[in-house]
CSV table of N, CA and C in Angstrom, one decimal:
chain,number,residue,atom,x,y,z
J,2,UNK,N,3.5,53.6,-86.5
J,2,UNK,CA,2.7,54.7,-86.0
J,2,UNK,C,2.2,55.6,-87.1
J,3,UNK,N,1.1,55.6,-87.0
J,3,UNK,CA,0.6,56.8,-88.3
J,3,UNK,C,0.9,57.9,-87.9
J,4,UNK,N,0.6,59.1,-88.5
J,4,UNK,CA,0.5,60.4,-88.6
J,4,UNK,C,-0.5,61.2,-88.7
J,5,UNK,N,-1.2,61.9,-87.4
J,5,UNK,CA,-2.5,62.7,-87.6
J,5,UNK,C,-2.5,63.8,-86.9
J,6,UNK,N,-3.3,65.4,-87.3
J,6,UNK,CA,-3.2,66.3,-86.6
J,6,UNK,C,-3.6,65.9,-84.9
J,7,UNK,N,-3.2,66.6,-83.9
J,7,UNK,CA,-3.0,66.7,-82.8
J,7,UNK,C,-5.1,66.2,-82.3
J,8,UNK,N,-5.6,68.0,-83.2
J,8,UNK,CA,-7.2,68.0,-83.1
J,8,UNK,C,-7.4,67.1,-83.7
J,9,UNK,N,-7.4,65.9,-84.4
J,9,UNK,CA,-8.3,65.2,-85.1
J,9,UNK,C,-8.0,64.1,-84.1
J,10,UNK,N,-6.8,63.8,-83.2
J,10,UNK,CA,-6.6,62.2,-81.9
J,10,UNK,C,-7.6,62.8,-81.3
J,11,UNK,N,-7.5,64.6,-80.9
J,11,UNK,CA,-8.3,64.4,-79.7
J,11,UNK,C,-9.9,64.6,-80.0
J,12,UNK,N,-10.3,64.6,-81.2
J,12,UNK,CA,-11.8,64.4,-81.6
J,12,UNK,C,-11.9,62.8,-81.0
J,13,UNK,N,-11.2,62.1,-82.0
J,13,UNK,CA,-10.9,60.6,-81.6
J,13,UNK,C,-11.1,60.1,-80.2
J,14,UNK,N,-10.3,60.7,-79.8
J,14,UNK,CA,-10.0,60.4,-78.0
J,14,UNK,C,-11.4,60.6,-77.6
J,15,UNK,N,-12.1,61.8,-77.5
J,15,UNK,CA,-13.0,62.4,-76.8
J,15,UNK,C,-14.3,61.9,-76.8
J,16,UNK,N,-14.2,61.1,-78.7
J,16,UNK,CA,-15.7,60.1,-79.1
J,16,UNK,C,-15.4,58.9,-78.1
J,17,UNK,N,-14.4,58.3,-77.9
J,17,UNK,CA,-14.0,57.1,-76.7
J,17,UNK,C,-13.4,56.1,-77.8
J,18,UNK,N,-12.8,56.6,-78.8
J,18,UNK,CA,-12.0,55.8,-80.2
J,18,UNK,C,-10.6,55.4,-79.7
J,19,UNK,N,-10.4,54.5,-79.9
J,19,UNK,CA,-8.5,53.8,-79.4
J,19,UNK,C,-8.1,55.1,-80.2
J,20,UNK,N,-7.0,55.5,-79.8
J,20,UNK,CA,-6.3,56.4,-80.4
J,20,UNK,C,-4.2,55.9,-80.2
J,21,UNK,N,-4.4,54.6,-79.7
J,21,UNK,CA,-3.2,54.7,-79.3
J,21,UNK,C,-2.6,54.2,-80.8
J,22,UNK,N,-3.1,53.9,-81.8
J,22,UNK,CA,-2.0,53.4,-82.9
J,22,UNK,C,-1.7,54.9,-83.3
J,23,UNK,N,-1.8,56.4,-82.6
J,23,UNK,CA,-0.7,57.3,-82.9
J,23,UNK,C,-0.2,57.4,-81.7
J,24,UNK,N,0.2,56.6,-81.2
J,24,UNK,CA,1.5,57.1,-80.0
J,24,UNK,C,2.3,56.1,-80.0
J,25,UNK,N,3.4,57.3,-79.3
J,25,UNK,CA,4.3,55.9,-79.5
J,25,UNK,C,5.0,55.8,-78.1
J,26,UNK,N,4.8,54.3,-77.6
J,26,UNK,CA,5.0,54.2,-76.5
J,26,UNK,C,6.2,53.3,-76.1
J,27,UNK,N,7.3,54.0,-77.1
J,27,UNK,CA,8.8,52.9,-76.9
J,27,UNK,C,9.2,53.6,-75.3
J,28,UNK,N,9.4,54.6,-75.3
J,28,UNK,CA,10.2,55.1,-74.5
J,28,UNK,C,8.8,55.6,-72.9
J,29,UNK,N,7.9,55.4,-73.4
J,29,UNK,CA,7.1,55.6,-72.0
J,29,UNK,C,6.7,54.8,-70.8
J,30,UNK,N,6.8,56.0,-69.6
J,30,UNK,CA,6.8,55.2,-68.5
J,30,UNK,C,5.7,56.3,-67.8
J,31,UNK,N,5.0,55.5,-66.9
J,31,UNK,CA,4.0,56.1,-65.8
J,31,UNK,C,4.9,57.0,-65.2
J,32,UNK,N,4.2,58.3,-65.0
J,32,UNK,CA,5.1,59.5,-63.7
J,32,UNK,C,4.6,58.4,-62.3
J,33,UNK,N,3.9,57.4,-62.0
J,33,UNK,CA,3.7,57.1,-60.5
J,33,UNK,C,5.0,56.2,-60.6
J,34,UNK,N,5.2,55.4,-61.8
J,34,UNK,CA,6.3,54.1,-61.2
J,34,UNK,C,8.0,55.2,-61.2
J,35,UNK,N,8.1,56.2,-62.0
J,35,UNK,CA,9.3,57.0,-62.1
J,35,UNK,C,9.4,57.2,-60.4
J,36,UNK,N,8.8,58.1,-60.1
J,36,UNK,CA,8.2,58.6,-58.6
J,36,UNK,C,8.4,57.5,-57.4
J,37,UNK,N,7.7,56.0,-57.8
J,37,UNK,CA,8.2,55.0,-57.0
J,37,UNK,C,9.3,54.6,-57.2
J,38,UNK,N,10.2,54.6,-58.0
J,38,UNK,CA,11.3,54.7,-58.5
J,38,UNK,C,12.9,55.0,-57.2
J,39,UNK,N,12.1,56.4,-56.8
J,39,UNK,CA,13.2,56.9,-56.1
J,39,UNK,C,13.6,56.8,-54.8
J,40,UNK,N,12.9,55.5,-54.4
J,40,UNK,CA,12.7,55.4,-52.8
J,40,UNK,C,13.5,56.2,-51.8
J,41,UNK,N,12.4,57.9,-52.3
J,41,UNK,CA,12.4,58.6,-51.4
J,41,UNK,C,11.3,59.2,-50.8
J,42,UNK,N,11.6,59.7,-49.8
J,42,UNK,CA,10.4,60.0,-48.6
J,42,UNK,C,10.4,61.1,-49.3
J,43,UNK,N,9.0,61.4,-48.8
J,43,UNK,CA,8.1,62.3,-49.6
J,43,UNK,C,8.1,63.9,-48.6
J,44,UNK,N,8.5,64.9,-48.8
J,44,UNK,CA,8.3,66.4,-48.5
J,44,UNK,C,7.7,67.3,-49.1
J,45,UNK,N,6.4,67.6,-48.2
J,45,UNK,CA,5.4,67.9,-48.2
J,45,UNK,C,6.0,69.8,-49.2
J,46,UNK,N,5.7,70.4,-50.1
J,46,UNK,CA,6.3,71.4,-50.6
J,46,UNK,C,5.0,72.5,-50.7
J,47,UNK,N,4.9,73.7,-50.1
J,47,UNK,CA,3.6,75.0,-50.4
J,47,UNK,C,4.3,75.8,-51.6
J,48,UNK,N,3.3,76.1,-52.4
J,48,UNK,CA,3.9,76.7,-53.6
J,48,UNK,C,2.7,77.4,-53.2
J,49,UNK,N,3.3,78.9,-53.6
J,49,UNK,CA,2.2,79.6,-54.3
J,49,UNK,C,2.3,80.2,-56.1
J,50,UNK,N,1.3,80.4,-56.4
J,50,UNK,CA,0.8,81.0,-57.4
J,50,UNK,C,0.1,82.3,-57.7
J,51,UNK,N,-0.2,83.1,-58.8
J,51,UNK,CA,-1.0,84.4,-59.1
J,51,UNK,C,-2.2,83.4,-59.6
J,52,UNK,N,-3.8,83.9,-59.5
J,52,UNK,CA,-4.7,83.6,-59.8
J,52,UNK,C,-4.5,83.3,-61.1
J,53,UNK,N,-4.3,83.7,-61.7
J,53,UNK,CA,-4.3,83.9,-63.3
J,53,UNK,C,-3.3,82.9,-63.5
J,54,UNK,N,-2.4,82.5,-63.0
J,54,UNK,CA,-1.6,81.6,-63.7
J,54,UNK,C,-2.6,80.8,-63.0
J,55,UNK,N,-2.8,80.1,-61.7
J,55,UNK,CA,-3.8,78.7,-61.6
J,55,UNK,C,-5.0,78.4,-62.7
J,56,UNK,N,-5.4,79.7,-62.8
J,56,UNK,CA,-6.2,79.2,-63.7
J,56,UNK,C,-6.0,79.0,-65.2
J,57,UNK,N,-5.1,79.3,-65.7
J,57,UNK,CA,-4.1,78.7,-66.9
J,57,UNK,C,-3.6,77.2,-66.6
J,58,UNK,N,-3.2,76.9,-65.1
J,58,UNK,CA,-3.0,76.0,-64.9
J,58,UNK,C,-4.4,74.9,-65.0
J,59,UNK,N,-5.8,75.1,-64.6
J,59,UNK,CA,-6.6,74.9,-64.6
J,59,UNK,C,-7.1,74.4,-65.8
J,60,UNK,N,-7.2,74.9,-66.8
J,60,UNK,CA,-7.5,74.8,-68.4
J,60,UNK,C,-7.0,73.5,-68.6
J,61,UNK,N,-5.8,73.9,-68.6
J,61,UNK,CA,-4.7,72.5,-68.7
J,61,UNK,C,-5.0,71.1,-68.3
J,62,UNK,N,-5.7,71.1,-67.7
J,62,UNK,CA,-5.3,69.9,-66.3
J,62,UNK,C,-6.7,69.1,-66.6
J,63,UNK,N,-8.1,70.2,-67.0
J,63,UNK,CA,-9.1,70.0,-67.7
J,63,UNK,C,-9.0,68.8,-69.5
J,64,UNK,N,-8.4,69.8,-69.8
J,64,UNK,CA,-7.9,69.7,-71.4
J,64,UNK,C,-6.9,68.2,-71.3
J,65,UNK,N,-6.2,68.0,-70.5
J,65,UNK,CA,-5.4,66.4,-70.7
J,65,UNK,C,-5.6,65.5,-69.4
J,66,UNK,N,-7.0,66.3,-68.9
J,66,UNK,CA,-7.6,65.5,-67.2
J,66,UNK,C,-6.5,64.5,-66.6
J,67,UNK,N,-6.1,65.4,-65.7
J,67,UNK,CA,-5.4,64.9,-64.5
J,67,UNK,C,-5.9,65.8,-63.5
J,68,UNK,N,-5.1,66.0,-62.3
J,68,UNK,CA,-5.6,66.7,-61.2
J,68,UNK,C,-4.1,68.0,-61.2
J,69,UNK,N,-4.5,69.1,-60.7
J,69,UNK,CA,-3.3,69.8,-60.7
J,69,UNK,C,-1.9,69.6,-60.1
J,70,UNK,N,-1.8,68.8,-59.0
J,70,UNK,CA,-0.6,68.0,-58.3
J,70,UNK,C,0.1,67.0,-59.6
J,71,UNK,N,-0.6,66.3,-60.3
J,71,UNK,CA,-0.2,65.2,-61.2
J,71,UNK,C,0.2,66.3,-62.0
J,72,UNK,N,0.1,67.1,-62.7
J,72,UNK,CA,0.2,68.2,-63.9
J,72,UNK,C,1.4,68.5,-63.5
J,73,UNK,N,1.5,68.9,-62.2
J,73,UNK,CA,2.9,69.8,-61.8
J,73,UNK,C,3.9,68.7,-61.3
J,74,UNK,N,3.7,67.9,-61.2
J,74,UNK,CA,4.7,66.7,-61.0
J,74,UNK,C,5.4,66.2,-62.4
J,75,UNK,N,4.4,66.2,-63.2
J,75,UNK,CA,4.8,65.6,-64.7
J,75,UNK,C,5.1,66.9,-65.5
J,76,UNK,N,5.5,67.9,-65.3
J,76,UNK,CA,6.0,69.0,-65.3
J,76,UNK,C,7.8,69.1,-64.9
J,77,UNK,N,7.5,68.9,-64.1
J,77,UNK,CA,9.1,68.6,-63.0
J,77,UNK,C,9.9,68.0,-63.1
J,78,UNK,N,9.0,66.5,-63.5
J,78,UNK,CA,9.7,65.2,-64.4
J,78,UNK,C,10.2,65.4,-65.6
J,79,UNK,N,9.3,66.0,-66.6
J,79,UNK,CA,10.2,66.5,-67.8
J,79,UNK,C,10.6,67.7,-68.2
J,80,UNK,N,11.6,68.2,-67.4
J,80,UNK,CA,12.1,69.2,-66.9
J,80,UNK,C,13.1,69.0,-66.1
J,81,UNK,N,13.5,67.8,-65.6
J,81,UNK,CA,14.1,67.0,-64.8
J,81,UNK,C,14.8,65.8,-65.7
J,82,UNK,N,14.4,65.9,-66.5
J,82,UNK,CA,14.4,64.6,-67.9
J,82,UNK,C,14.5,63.3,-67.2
J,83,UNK,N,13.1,63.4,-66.1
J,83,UNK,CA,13.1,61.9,-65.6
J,83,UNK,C,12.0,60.9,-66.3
J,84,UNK,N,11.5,61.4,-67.8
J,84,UNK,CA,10.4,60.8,-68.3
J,84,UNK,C,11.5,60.3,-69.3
J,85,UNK,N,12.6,60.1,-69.7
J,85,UNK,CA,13.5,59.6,-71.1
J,85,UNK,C,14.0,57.9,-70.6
């Protein structure tokens, strides 16, 4: 695996360049197959938030495109240390 600043994969990334010879993907797994993993039934959960943090949240979710459910799931997971 090489070694490159963070901004220069995601220049990489963003032209539509492979960027995976800097990652390293020994230990990764999909948050959907972890998730399918647990064959457990699913509970529906209402969170709220302050404006200002969703939209902090917002930026984010833009910046490594996912949807904000997937952000805060993959959040919980490793935090959970169910992504190791």
């Amino acid at each position: 695996m090489q070694t490159i600043q963070a901004s220069e994969v995601e220049k990489k990334f963003d032209n539509g360049e492979d960027v995976s010879e800097y990652m390293d993907f020994s230990k990764a797994q999909k948050l959907s197959t972890l998730l399918n993993q647990s064959n457990n039934e699913y509970e529906e959960v209402k969170i709220f938030f302050p404006k200002n943090f969703m939209h902090l949240i917002d930026e984010k979710v833009k910046e490594i495109g996912v949807n904000r459910e997937a952000f805060i799931k993959m959040l919980i997971a490793q935090n959970l240390n169910l992504t190791h």
